[in-house]
PDB file of C-alpha atoms and ligand atoms in Angstrom:
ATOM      1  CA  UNK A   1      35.172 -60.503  -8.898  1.00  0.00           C
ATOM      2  CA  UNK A   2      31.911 -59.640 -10.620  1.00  0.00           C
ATOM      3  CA  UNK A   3      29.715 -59.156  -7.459  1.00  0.00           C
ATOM      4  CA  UNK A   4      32.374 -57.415  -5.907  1.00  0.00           C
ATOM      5  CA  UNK A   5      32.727 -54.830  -8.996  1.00  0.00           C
ATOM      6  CA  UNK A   6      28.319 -54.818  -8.760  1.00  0.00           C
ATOM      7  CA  UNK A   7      28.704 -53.420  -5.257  1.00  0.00           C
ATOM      8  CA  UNK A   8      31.410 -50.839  -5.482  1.00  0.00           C
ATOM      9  CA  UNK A   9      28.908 -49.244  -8.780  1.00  0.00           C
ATOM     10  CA  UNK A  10      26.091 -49.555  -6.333  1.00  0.00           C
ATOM     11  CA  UNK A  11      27.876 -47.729  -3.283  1.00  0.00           C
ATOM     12  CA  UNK A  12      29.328 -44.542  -5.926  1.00  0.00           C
ATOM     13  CA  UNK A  13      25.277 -44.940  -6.859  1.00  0.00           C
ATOM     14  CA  UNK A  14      23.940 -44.212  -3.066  1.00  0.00           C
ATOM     15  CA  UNK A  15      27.057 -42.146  -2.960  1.00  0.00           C
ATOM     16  CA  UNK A  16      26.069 -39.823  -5.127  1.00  0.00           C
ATOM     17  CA  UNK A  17      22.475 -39.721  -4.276  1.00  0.00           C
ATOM     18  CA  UNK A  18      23.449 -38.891  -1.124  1.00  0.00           C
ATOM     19  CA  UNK A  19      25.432 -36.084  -1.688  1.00  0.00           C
ATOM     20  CA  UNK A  20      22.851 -35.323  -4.151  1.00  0.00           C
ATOM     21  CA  UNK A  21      20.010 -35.353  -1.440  1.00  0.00           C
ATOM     22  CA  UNK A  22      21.837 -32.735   1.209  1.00  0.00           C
ATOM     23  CA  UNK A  23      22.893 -30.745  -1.516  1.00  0.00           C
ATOM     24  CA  UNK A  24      18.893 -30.491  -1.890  1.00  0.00           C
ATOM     25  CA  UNK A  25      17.989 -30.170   1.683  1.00  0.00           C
ATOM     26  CA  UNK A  26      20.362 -27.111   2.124  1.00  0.00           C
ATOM     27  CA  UNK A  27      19.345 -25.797  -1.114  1.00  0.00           C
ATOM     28  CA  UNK A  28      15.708 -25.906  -0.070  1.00  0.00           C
ATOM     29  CA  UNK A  29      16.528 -24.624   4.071  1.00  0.00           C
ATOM     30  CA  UNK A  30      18.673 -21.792   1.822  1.00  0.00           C
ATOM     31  CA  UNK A  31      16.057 -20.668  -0.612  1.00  0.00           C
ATOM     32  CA  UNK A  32      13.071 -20.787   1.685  1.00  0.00           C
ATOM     33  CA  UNK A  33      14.778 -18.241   4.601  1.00  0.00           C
ATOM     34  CA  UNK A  34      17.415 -16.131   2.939  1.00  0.00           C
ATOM     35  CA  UNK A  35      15.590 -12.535   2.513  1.00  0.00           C
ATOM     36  CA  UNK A  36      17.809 -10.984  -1.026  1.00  0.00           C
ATOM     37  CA  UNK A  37      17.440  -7.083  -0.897  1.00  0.00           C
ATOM     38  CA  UNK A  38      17.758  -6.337  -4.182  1.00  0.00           C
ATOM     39  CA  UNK A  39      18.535  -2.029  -5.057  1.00  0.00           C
ATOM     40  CA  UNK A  40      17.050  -0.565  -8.122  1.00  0.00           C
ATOM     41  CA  UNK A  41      17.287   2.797  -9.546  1.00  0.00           C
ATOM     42  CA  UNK A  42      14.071   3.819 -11.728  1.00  0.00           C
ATOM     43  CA  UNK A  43      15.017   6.738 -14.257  1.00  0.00           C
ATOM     44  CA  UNK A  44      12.695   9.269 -15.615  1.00  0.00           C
ATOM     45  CA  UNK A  45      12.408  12.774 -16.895  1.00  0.00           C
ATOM     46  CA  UNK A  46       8.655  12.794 -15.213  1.00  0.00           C
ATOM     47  CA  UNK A  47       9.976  12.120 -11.773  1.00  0.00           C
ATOM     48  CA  UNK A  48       9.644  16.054  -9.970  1.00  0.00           C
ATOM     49  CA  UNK A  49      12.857  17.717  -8.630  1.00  0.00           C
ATOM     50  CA  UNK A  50      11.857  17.221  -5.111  1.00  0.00           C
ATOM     51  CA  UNK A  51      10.946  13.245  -5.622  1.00  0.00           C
ATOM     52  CA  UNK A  52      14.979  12.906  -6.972  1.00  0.00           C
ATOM     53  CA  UNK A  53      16.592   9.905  -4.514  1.00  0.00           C
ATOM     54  CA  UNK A  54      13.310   8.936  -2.897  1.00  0.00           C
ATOM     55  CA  UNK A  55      13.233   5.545  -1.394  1.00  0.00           C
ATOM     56  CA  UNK A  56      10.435   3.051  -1.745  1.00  0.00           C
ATOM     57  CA  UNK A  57      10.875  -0.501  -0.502  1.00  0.00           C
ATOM     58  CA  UNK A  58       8.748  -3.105  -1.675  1.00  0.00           C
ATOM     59  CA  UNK A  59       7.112  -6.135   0.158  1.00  0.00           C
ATOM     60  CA  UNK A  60       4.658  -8.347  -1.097  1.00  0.00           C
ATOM     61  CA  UNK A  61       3.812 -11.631  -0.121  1.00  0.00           C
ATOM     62  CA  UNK A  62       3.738 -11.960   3.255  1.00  0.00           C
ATOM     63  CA  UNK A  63       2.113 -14.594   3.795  1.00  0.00           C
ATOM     64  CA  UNK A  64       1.280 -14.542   7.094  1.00  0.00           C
ATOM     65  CA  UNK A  65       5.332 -15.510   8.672  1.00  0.00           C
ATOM     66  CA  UNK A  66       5.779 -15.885  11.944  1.00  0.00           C
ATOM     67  CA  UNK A  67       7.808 -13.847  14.246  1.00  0.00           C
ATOM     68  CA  UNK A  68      11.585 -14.445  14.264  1.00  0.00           C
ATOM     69  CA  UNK A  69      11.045 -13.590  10.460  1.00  0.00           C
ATOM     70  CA  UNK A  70       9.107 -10.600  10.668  1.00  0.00           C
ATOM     71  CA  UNK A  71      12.186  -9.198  13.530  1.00  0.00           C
ATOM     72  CA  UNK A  72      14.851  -9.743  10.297  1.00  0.00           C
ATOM     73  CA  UNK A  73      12.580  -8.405   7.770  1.00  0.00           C
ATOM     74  CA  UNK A  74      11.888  -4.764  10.119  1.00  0.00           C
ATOM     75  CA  UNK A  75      15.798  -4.696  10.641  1.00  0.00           C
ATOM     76  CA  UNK A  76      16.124  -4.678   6.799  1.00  0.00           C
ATOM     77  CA  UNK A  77      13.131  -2.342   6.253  1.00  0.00           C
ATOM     78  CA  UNK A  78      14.828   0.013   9.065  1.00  0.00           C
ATOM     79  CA  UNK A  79      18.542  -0.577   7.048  1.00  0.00           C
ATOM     80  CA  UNK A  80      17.115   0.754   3.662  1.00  0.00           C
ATOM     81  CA  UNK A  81      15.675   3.639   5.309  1.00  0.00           C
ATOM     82  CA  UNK A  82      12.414   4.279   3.045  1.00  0.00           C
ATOM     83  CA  UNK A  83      10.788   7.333   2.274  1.00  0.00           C
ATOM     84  CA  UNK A  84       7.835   4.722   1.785  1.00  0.00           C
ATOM     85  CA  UNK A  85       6.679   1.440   1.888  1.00  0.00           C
ATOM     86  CA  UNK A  86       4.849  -0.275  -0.607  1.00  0.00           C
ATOM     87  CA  UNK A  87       3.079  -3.536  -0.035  1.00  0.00           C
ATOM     88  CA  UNK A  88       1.408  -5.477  -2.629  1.00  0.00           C
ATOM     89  CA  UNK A  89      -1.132  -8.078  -0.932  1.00  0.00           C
ATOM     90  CA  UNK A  90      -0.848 -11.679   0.389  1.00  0.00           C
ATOM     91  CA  UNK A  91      -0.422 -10.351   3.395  1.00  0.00           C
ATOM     92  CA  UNK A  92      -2.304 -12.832   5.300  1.00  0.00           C
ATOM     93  CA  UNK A  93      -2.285 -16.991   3.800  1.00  0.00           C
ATOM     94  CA  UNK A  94      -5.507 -18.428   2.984  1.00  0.00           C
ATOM     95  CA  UNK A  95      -4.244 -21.647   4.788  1.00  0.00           C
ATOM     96  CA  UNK A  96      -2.451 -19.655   7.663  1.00  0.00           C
ATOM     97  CA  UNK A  97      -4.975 -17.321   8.703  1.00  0.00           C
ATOM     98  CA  UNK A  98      -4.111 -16.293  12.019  1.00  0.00           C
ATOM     99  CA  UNK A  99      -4.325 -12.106  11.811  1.00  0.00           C
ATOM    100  CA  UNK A 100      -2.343 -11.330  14.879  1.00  0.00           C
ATOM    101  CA  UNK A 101       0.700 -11.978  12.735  1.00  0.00           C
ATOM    102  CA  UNK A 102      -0.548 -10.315  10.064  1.00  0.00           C
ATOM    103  CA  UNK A 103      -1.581  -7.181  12.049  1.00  0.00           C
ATOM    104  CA  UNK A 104       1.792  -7.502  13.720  1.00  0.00           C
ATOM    105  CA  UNK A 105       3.628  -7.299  10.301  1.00  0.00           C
ATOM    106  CA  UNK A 106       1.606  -3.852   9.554  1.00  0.00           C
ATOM    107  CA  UNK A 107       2.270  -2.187  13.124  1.00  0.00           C
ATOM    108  CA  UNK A 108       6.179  -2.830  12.680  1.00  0.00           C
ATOM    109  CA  UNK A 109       6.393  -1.891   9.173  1.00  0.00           C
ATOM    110  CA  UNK A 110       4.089   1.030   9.466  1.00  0.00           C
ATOM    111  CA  UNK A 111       6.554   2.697  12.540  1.00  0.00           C
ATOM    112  CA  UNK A 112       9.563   2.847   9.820  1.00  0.00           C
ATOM    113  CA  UNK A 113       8.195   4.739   6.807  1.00  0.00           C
ATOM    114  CA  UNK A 114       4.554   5.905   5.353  1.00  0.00           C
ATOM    115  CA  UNK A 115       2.833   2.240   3.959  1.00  0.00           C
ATOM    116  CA  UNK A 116       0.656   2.001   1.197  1.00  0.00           C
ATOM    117  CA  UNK A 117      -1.230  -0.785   0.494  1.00  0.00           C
ATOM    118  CA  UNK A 118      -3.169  -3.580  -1.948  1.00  0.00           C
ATOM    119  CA  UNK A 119      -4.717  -6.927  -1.521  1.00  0.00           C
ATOM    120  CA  UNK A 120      -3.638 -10.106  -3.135  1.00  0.00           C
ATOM    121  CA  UNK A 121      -5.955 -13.196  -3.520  1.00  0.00           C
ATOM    122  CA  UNK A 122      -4.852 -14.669  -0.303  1.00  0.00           C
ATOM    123  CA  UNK A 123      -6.444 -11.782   1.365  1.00  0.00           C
ATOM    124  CA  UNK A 124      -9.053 -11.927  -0.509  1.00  0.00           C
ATOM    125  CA  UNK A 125      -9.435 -15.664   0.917  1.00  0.00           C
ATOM    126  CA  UNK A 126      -9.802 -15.004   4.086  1.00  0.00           C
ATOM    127  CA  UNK A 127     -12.981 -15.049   6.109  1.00  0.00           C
ATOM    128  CA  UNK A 128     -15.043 -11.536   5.797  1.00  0.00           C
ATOM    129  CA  UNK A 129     -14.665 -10.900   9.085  1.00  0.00           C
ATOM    130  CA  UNK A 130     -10.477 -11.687   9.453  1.00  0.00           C
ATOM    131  CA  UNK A 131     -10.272  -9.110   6.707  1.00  0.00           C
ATOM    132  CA  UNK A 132     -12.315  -6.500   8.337  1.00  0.00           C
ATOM    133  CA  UNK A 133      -9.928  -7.227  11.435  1.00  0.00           C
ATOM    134  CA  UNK A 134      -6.879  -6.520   9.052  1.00  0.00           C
ATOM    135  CA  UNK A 135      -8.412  -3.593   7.349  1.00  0.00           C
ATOM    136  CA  UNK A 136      -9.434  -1.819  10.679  1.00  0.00           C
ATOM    137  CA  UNK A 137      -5.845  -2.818  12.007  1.00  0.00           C
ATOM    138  CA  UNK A 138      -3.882  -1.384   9.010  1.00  0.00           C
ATOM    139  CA  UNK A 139      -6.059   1.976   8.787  1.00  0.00           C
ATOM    140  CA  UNK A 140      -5.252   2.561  12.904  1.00  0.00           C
ATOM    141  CA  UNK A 141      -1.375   2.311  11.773  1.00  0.00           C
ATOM    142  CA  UNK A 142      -2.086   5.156   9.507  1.00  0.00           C
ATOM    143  CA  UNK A 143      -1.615   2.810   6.191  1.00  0.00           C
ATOM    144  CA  UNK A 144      -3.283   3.985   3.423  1.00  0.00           C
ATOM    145  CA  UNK A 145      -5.716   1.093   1.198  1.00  0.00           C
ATOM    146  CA  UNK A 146      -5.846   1.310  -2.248  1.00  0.00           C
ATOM    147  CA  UNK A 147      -8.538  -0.401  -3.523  1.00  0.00           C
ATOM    148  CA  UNK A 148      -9.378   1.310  -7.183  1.00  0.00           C
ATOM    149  CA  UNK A 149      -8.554   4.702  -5.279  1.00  0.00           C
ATOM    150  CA  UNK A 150      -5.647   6.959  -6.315  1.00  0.00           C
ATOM    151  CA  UNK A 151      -3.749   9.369  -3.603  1.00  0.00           C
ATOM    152  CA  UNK A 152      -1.313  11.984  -4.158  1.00  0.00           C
ATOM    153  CA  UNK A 153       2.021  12.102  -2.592  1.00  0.00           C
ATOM    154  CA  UNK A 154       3.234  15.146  -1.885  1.00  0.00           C
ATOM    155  CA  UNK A 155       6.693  16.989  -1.010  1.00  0.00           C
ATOM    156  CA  UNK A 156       6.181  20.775  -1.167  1.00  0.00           C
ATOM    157  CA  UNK A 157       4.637  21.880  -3.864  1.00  0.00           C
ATOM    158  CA  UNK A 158       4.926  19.108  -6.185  1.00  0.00           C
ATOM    159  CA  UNK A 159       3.453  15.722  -6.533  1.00  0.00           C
ATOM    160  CA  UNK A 160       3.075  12.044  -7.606  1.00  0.00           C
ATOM    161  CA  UNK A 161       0.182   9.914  -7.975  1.00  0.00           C
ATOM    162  CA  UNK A 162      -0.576   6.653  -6.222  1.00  0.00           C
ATOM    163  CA  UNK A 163      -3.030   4.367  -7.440  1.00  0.00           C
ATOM    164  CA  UNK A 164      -3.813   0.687  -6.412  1.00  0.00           C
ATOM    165  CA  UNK A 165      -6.147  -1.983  -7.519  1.00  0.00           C
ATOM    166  CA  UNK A 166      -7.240  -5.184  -7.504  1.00  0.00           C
ATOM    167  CA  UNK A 167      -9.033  -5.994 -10.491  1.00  0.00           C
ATOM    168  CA  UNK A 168      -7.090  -3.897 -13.465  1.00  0.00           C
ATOM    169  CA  UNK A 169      -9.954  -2.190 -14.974  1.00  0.00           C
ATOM    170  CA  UNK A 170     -10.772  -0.422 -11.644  1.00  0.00           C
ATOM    171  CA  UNK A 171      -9.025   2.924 -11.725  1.00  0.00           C
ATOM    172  CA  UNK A 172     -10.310   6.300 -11.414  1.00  0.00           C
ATOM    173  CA  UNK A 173      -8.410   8.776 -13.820  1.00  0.00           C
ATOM    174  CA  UNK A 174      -5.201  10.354 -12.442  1.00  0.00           C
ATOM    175  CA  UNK A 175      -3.430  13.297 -13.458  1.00  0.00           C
ATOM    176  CA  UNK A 176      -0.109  13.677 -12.484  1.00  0.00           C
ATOM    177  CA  UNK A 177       3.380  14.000 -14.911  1.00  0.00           C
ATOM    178  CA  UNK A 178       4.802  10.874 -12.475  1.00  0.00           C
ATOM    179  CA  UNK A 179       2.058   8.065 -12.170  1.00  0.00           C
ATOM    180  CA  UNK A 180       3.067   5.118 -10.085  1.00  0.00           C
ATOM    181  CA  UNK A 181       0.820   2.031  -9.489  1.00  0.00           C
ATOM    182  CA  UNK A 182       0.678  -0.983  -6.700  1.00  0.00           C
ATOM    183  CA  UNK A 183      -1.306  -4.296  -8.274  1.00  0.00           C
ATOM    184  CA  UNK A 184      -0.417  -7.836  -6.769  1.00  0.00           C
ATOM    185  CA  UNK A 185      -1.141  -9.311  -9.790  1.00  0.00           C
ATOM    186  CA  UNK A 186       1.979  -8.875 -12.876  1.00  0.00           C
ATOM    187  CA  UNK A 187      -0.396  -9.948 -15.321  1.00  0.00           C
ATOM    188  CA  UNK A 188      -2.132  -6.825 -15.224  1.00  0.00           C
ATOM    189  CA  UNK A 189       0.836  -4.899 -16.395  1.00  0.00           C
ATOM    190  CA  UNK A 190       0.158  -4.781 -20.078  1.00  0.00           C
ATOM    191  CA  UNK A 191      -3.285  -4.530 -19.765  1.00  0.00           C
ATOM    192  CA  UNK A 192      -2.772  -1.499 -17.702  1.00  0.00           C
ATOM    193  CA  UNK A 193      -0.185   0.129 -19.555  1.00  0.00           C
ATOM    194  CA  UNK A 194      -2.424  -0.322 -22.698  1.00  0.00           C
ATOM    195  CA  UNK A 195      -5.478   1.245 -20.944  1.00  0.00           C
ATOM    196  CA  UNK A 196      -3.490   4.027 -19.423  1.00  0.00           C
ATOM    197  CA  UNK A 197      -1.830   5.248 -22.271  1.00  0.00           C
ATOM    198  CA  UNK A 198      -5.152   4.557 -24.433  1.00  0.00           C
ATOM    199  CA  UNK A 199      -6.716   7.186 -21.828  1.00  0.00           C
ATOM    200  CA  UNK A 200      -3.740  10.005 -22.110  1.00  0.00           C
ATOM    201  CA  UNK A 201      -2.235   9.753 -18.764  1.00  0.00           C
ATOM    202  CA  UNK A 202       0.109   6.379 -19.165  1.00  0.00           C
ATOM    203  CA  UNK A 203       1.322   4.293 -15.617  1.00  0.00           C
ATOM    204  CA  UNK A 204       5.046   5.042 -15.228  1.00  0.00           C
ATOM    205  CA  UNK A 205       5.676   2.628 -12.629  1.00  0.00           C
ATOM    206  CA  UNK A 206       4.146   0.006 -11.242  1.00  0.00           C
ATOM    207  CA  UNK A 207       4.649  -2.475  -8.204  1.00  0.00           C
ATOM    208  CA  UNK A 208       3.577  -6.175  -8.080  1.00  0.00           C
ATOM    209  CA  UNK A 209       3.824  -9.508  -6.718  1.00  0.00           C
ATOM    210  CA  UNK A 210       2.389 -12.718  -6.701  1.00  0.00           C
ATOM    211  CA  UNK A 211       4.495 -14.827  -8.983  1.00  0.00           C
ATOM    212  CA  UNK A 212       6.929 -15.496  -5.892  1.00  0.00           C
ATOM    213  CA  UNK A 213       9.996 -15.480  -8.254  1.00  0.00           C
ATOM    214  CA  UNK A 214       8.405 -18.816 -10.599  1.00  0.00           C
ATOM    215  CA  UNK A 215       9.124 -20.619  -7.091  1.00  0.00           C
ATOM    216  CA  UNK A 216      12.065 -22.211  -8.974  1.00  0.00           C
ATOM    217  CA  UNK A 217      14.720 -20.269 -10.423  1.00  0.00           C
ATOM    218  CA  UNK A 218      16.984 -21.520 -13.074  1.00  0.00           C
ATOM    219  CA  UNK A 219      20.243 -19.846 -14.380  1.00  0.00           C
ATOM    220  CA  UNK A 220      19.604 -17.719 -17.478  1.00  0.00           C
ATOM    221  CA  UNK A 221      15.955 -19.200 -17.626  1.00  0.00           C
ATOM    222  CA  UNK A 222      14.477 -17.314 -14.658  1.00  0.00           C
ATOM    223  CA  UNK A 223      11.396 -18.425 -12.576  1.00  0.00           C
ATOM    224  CA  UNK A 224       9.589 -21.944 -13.885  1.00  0.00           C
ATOM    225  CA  UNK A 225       6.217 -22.667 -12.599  1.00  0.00           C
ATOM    226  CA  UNK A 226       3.452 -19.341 -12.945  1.00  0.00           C
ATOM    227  CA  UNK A 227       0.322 -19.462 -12.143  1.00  0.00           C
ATOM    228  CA  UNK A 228      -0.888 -19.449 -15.915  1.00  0.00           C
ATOM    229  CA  UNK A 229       1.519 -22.262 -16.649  1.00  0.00           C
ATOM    230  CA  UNK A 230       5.496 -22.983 -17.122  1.00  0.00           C
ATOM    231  CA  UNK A 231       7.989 -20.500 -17.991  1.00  0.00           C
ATOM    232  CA  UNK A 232       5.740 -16.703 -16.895  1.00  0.00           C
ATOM    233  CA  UNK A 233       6.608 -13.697 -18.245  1.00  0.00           C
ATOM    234  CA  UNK A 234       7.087 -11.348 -15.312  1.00  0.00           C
ATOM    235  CA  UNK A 235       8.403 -12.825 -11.674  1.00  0.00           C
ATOM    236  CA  UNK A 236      11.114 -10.921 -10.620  1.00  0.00           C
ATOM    237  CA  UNK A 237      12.797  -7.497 -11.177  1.00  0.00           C
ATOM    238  CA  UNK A 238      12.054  -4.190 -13.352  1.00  0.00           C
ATOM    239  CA  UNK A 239      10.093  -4.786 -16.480  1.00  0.00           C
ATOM    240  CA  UNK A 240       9.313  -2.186 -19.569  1.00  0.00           C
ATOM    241  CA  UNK A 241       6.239  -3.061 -21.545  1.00  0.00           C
ATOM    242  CA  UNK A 242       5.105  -0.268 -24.761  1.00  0.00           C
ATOM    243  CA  UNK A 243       6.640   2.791 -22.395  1.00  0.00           C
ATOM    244  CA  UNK A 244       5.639   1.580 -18.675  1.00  0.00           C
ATOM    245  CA  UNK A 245       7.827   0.099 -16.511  1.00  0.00           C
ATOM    246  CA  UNK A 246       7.056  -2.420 -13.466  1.00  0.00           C
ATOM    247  CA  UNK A 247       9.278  -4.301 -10.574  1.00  0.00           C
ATOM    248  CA  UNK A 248       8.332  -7.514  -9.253  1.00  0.00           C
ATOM    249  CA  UNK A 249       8.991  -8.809  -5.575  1.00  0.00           C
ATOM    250  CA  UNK A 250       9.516 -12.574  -5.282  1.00  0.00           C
ATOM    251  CA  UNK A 251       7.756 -11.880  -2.425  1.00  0.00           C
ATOM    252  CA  UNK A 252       7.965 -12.414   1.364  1.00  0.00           C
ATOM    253  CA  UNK A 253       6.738 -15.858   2.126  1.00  0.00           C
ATOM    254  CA  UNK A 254       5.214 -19.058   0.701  1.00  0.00           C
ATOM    255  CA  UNK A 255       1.695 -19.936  -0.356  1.00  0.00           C
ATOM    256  CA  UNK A 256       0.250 -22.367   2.022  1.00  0.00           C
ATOM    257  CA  UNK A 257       2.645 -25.211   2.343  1.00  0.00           C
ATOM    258  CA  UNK A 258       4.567 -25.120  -1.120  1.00  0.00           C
ATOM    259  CA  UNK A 259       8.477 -24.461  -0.935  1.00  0.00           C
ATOM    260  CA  UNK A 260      10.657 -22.546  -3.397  1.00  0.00           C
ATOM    261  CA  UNK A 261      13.986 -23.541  -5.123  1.00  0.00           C
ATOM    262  CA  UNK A 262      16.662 -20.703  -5.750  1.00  0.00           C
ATOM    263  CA  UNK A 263      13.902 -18.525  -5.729  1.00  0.00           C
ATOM    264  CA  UNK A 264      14.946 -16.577  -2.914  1.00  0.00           C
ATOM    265  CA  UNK A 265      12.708 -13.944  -0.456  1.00  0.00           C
ATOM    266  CA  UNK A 266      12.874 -10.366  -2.031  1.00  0.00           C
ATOM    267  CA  UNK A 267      13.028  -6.988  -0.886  1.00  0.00           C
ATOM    268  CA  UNK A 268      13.166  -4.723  -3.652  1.00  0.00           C
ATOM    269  CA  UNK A 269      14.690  -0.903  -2.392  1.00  0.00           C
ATOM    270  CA  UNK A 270      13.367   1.373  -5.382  1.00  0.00           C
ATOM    271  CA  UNK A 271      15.376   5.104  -5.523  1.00  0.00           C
ATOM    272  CA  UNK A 272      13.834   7.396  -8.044  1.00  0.00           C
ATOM    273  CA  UNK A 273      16.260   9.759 -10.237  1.00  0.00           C
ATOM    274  CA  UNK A 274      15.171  12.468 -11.619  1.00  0.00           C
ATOM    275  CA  UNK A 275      16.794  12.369 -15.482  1.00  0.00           C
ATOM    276  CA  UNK A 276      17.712  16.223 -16.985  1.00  0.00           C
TER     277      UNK A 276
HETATM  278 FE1  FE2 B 301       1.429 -14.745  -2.782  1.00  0.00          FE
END
């Protein structure tokens, strides 16, 4: 009677483990293929009249994916129909470093909508020479590189301004009402805001990446691991910091060979409004 009341507790035991186990597997096969499109409207009385319902999408972190991916994420992309495209680096994996794909990613993109792009450190990995390939690739599909540059976007008469970096401190000064910025790294957020503001023309908005959503997500807690330690600040969504505001991707794909958990693929679909 006792060993026969041991193994019924030991079969609920591998029972539940079991259950416990797929659950896991399809979490995992879920979380590390489903691409979320999340829509956010960004307010603001500094937005010009003609800028009112533009559409950016956001994609950052690549990561170098491989084909049947890259056909669902264009068919997306073409579905949100964006004024522009922003893409905040990790483009290219520092462990998958093949740039065909990469290069492939920027010539479908860059036939939907206007792309404007920064590097993340994965790029920044790469060999010299892959990077040069990607660079010269990017520039023939008519992509603009930031790299501590600003542009101006422009419908009619009026304008916004564009600038993207790498390292925070490398700006040069812009000067328009509506100042949005493209930085991989969300860190740089307050330290940009700070700087901006400190030099009388403040970031309104800027775009980022890198975090890919904490890789774990947990109800009410949000993303888990950062790259700073547990528990980071900024990983996925819109973000106000001392009068700037910024939106995080959870990115695009993983970092070499490490999974996510609930922390789903993101494309972010940005439409200014113009507030009276
Ligand atoms: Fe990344």
């Amino acid at each position: 009677m006792e060993n026969e009341k041991k193994i019924s507790k030991r079969k609920i035991f591998y029972i539940v483990l079991s259950i416990l186990a797929v659950i896991l597997i399809i979490s995992l096969i879920f979380s590390n293929t489903y691409i979320d499109v999340e829509k956010i409207t960004f307010k603001s009385r500094d937005i010009p009249e003609s800028f009112d319902g533009a559409k950016i999408v956001l994609l950052s972190d690549y990561h170098n994916q491989g084909e049947n991916f890259c056909e669902r994420l264009t068919d997306i992309v073409k579905e949100a129909d964006p004024d522009y495209i922003f893409i905040t680096g990790d483009i290219i994996d520092r462990i998958r470093t093949d740039v065909d794909k990469a290069d492939n990613f920027l010539k479908k993109v860059s036939d939907i909508a206007p792309c404007y792009l920064v590097w993340g450190n994965h790029d920044k990995s790469v060999s010299q020479g892959d990077l040069e390939r990607l660079k010269t690739s990017a520039v023939s599909y008519g992509i603009t590189i930031l790299e501590g540059t600003t542009v101006r976007i422009q419908r009619g008469d009026e304008y916004i301004s564009l600038t993207g970096n790498y390292y925070y401190y490398d700006y040069p000064p812009c000067e328009a009402d509506f100042n949005i910025w493209l930085n991989h790294f969300p860190e740089n957020f307050e330290p940009i805001a700070e700087q901006t503001k400190k030099d009388g023309n403040q970031m309104d908005l800027m775009f980022s990446g890198h975090a890919h959503g904490g890789l774990i997500r947990l109800p009410f807690v949000g993303g888990v691991i950062g790259h700073n330690g547990l528990f980071p600040d900024y990983t996925s969504g819109l973000y106000e910091y001392d009068g700037s505001h910024m939106i995080v991707s959870r990115g695009l794909g993983n970092s070499g060979n490490v999974p996510r958990l609930y922390s789903t693929f993101h494309v972010v679909v940005c439409e200014l409004e113009r507030e009276e």
